[in-house]
Coordinates of C-alpha atoms and ligand atoms in Angstrom, one line a residue:
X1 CA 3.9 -38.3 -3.4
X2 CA 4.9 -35.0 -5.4
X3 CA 7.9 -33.6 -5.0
X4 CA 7.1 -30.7 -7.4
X5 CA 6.0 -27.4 -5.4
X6 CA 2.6 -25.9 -7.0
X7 CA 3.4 -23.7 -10.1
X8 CA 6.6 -25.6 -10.6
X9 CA 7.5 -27.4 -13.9
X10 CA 10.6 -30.0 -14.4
X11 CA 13.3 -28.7 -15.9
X12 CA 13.5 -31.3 -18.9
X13 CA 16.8 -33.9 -19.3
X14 CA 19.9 -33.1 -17.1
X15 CA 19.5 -29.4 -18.0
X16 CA 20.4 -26.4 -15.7
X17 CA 19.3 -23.4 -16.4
X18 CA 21.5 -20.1 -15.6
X19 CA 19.4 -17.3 -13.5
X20 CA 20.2 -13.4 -12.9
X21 CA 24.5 -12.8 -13.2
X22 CA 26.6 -15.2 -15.3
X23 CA 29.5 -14.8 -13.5
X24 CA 31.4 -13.3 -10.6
X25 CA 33.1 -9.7 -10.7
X26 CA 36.3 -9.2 -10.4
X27 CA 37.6 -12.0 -8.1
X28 CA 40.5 -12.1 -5.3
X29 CA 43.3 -14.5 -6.0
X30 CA 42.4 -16.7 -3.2
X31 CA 38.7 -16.8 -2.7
X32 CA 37.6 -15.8 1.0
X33 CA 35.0 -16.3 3.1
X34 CA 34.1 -13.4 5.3
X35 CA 32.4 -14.1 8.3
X36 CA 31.3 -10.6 10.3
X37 CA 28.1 -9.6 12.4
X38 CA 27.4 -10.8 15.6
X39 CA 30.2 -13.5 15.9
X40 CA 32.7 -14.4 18.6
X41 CA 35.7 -12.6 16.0
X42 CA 35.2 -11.5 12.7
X43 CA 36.6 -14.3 10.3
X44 CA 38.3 -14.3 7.3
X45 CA 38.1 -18.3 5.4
X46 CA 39.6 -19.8 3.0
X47 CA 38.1 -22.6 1.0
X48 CA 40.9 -25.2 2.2
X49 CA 40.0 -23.7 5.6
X50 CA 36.2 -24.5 5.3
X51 CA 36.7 -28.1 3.7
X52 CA 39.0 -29.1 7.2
X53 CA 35.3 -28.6 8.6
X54 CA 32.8 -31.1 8.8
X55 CA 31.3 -31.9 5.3
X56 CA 27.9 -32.3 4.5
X57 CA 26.9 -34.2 1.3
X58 CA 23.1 -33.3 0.5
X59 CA 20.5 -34.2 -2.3
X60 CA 18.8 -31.4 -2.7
X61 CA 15.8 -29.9 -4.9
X62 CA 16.4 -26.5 -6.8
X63 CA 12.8 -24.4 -7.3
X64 CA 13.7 -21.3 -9.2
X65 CA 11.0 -18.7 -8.5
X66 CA 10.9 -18.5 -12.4
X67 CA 9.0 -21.9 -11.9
X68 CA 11.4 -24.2 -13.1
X69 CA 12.4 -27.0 -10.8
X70 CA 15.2 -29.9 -10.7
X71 CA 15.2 -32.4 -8.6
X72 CA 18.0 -34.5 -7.0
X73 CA 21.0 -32.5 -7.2
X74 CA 23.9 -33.3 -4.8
X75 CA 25.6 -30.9 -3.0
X76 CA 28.9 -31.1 -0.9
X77 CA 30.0 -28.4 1.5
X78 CA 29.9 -27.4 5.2
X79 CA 26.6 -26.8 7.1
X80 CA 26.0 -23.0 8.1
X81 CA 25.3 -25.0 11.5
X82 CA 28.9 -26.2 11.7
X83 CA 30.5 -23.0 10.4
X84 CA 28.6 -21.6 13.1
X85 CA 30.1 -23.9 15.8
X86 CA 33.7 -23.0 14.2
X87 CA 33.0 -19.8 14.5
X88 CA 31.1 -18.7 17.6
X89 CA 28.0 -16.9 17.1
X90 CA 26.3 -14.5 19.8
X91 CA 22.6 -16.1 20.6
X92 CA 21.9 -11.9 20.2
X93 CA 22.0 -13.0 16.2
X94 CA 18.3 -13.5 14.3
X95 CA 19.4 -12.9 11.1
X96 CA 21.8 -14.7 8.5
X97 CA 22.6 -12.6 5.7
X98 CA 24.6 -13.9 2.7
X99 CA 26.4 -11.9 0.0
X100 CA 28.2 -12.1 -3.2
X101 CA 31.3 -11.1 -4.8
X102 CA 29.5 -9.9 -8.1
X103 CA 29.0 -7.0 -9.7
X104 CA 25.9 -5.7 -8.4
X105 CA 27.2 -6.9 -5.0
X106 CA 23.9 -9.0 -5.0
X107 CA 22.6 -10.7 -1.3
X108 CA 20.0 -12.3 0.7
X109 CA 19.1 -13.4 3.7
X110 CA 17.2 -15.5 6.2
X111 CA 16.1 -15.6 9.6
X112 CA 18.7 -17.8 11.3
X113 CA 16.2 -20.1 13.0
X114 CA 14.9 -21.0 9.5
X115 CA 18.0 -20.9 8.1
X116 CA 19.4 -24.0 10.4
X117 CA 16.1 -25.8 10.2
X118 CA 16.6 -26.1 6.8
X119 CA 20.0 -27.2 6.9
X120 CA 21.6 -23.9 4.7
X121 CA 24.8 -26.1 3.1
X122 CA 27.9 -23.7 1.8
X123 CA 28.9 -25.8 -0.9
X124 CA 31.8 -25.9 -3.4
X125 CA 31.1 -29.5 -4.9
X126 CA 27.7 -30.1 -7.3
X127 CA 26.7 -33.9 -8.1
X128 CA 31.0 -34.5 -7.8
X129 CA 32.5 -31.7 -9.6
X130 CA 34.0 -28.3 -8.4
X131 CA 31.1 -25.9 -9.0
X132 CA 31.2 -24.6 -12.5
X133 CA 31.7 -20.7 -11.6
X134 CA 28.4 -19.6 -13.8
X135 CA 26.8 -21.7 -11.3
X136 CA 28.3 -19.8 -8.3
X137 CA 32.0 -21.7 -8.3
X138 CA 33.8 -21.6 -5.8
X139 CA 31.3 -21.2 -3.0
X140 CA 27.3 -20.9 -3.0
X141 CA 24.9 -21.3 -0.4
X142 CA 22.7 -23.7 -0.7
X143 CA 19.1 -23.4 1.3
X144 CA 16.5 -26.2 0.7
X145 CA 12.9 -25.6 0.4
X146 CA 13.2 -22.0 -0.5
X147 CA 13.3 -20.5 -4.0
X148 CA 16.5 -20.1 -5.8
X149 CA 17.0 -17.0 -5.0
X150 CA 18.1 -17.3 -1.1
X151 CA 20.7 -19.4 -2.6
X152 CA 23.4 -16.6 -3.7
X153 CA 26.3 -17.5 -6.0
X154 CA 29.8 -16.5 -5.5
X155 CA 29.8 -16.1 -1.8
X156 CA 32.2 -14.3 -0.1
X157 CA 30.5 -12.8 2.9
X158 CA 28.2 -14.1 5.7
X159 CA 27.1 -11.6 8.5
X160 CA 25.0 -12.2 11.6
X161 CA 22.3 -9.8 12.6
X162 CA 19.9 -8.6 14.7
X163 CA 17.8 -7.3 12.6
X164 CA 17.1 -8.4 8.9
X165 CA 18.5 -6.6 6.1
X166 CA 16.9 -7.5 2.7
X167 CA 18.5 -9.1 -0.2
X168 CA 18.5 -7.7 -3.7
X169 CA 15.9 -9.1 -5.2
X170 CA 13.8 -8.8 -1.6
X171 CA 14.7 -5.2 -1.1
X172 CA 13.6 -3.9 -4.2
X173 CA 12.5 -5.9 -7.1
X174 CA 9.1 -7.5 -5.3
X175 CA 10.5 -10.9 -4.0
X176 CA 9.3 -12.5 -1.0
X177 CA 11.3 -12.2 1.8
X178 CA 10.2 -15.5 2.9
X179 CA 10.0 -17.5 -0.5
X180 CA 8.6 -20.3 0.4
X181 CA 8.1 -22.6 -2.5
X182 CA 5.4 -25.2 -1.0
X183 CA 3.7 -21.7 -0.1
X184 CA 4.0 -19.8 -3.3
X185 CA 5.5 -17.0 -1.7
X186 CA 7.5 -16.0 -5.3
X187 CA 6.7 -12.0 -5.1
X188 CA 5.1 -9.6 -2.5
X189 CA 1.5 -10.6 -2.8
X190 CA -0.2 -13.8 -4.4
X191 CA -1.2 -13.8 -7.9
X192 CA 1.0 -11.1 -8.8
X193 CA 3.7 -11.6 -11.4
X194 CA 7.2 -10.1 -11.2
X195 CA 6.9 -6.8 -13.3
X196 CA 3.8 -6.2 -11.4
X197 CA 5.8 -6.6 -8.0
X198 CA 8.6 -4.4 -9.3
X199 CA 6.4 -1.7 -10.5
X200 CA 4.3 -1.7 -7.6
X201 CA 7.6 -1.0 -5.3
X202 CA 8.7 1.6 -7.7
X203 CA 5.9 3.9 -8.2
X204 CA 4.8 2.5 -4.5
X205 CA 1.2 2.6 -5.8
X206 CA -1.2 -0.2 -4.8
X207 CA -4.1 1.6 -5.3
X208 CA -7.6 -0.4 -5.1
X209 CA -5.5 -3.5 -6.0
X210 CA -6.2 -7.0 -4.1
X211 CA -3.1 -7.6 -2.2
X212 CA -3.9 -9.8 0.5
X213 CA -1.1 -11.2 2.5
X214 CA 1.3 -8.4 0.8
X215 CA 4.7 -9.5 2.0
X216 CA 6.6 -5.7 3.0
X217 CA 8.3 -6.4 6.3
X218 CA 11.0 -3.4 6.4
X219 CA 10.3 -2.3 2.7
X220 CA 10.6 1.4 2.3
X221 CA 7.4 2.3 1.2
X222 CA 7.4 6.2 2.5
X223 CA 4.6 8.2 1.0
X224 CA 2.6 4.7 -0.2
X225 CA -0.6 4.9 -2.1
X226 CA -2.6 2.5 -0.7
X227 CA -6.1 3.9 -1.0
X228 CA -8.8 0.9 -1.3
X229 CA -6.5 -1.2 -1.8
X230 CA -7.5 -5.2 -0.1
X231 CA -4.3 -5.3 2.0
X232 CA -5.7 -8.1 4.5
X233 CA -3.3 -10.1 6.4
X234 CA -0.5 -7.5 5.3
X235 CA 2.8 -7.6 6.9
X236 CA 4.3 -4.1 7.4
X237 CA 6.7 -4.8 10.2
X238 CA 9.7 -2.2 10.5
X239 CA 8.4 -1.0 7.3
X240 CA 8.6 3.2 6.6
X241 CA 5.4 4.5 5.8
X242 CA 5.3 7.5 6.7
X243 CA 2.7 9.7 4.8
X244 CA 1.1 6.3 3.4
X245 CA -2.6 6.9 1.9
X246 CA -4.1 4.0 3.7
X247 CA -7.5 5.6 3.1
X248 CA -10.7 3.1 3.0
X249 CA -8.2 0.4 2.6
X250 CA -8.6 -3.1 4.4
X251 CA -6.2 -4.0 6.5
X252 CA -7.8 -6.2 9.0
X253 CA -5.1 -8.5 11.0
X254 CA -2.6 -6.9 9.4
X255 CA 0.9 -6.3 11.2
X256 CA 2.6 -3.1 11.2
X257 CA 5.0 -3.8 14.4
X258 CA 7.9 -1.4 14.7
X259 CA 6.3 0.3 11.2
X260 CA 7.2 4.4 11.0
X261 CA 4.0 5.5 10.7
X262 CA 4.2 8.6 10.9
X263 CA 1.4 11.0 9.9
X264 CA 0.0 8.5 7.8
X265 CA -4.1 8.3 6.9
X266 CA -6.1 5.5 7.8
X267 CA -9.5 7.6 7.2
X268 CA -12.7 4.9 6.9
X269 CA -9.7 1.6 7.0
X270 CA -10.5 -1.6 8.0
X271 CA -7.9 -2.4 10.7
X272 CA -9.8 -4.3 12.6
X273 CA -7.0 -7.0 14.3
X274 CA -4.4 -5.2 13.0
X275 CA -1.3 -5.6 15.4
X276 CA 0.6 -1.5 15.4
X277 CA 2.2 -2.8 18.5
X278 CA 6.2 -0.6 18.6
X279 CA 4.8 1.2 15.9
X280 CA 5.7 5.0 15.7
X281 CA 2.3 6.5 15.1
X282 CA 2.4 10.4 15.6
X283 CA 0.3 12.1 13.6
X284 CA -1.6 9.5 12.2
X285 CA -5.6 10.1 11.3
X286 CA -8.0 7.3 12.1
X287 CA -10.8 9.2 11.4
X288 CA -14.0 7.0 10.3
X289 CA -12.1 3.9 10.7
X290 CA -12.9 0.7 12.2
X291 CA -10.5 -0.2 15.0
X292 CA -12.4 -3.1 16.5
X293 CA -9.5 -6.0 17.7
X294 CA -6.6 -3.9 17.4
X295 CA -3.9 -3.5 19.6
X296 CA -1.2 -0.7 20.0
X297 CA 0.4 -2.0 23.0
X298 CA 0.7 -5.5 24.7
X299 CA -2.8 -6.4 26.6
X300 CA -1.1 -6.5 30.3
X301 CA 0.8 -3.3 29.8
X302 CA -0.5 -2.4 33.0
X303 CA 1.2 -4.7 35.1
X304 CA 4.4 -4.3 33.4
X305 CA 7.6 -2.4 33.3
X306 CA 7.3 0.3 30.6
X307 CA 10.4 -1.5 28.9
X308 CA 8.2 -4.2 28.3
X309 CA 5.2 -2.4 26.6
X310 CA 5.7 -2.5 22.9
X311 CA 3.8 0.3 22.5
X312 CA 3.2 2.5 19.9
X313 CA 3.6 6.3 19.7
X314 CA 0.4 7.5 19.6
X315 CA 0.6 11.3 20.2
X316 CA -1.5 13.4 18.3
X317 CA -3.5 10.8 16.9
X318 CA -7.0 11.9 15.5
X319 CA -9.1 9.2 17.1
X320 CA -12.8 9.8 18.4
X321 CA -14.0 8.8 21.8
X322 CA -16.6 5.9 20.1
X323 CA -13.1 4.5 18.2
X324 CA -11.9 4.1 21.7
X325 CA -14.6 2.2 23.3
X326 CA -14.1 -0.5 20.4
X327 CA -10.8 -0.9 21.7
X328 CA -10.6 -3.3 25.0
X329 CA -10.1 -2.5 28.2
X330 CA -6.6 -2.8 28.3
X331 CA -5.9 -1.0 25.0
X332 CA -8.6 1.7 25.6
X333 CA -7.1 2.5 29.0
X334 CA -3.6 3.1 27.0
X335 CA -5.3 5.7 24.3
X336 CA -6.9 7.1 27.4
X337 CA -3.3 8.1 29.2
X338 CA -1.3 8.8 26.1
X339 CA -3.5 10.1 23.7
X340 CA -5.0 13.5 23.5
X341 CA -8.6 12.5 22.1
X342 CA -10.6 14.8 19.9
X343 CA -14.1 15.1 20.2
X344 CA -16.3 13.9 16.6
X345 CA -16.1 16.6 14.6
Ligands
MTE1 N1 25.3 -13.6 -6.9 C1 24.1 -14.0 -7.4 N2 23.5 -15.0 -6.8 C2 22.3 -15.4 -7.3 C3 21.6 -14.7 -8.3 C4 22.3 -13.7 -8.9 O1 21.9 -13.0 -9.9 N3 23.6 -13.3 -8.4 N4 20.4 -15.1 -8.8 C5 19.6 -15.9 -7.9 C6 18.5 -16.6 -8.5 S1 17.1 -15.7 -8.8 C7 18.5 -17.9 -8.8 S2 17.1 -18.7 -9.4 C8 19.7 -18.7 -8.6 C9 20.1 -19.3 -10.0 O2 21.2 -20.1 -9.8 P1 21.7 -20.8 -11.1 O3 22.1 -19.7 -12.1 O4 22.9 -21.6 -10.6 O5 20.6 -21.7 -11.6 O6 20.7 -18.0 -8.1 C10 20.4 -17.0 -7.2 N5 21.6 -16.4 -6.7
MO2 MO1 15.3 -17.4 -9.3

């Protein structure tokens, strides 16, 4: 069996190679461990405090999103699962994010059910030694089966949250949010490489590109270009787009849940399937566009407390009677009460 993700290369000998900052900034005399968010008390550790926990000794194998992999490499430390028992967490918390004490204050994060099913290790120890501190000495996180990158040196802060708040790299440089190696999930869409991704977010133009399965889950993409562009299977969810050019673009099954969408154009798109469920959709112009399978509020809506809708905002939405009827029964009926409905011009 291979244990080599695809697109991944063994690193050759006993070699390590050093990725993105060298070292820490400016450090405390005694490292700590803040731990803040959604927990019991807000925590401050130190490192002798977290080795009087539980330890957990782990062979684990690194995949840098640079394809590079080594295999094998032990790690000591405590899990994030017993931190979490030490500390108290509220069940409220879906989101572990982890950050540095380095100069561009870099982070990531994870959704804290994944994060536990992988077994996320805060380690200080690598194959017996302290950590070397260009390796993230004293205090790393270490999550298995993920790129790299989720693994942030030189950690100093763990916070627990409701909602997600992207890492650097995830936030603005193109990487996956989810970065799952046996998945190639390196950058925002497949078979794009990383100056693409970066340049993409920066001029936010993704113009008649093929982008299927384009990772931008609460991206701010405001004002996106997006015209033609193959966006099937896109996940927009929380994302700002509002003004976005999604013009003859295809975006069937894509998910835009909780997405501002404010007075953005979906002229001739493909959205059949497409999930705008929580979505804030004022303004938005759906004129020419095929709608067949997609759903703006939860089917049963009807039977429901209004709390428990999901639905989106869909005031002022240019959407022709004929667009409607493609809609099912349930959704129709919600377009039909909240929606002022222009005739075909
Ligand atoms: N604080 C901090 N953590 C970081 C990075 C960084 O630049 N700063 N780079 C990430 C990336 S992209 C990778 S691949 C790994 C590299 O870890 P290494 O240098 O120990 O191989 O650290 C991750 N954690
Ligand atoms: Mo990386």
């Amino acid at each position: 069996m291979s244990c080599l993700p695809p697109g991944q290369q063994l690193v050759s000998g006993n070699k390590w190679p050093l990725v993105g900052e060298r070292q820490s900034g400016p450090r405390p005399p005694i490292w700590k461990l803040e731990v803040q968010g959604l927990v019991d008390r807000p925590t401050c550790l130190t490192l002798n405090d977290l080795q009087s926990l539980p330890q957990t000794r782990r062979s684990i194998d690194i995949h840098c999103v640079t394809r590079w992999s080594k295999l094998g490499v032990e790690f000591l430390g405590v899990s994030l699962r017993d931190l979490m028992a030490e500390i108290g967490v509220s069940s409220k918390a879906k989101y572990v994010s982890f950050a540095a004490c380095s100069d561009r204050k870099h982070s990531s994060s994870l959704e804290l059910s994944t994060a536990l099913e992988l077994e996320t290790l805060l380690a200080w120890q690598v194959d017996g030694q302290p950590l070397p501190d260009e390796h993230g000495g004293p205090l790393r996180n270490i999550v298995p089966n993920r790129y790299f990158y989720k693994s942030v040196k030189w950690l100093c802060g763990v916070e627990f949250l409701l909602e997600d708040k992207l890492g650097y790299w995830e936030a603005d440089a193109g990487y996956h949010n989810l970065a799952d190696p046996w998945q190639e999930q390196r950058y925002i869409a497949a078979n794009i490489d990383k100056r693409t991704a970066k340049q993409m977010l920066e001029t936010r133009d993704l113009r008649s590109r093929d982008l299927r399965g384009f990772q931008g889950d609460g991206v701010d993409l405001s004002g996106l270009l997006g015209c033609r562009a193959i966006l099937r299977d896109a996940s927009f969810r929380r994302a700002q787009l509002s003004n976005a050019d999604f013009s003859q673009a295809n975006l069937s099954n894509a998910h835009f849940e909780n997405a501002n969408l404010l007075n953005a154009s979906f002229v001739e798109a493909d959205v059949e399937g497409a999930n705008f469920c929580g979505a804030e959709m004022r303004g938005c112009d759906f004129r020419g566009a095929s709608l067949f399978g997609a759903s703006f509020v939860v089917e049963n809506w009807q039977d429901l407390p209004e709390s428990e809708w999901h639905a989106a905002r869909v005031e002022a939405v240019h959407l022709t009677p004929q667009q409607v009827d493609s809609l099912t029964t349930h959704q129709a009926a919600y377009w039909r009460r909240f929606c002022h409905i222009t005739e075909p011009m």
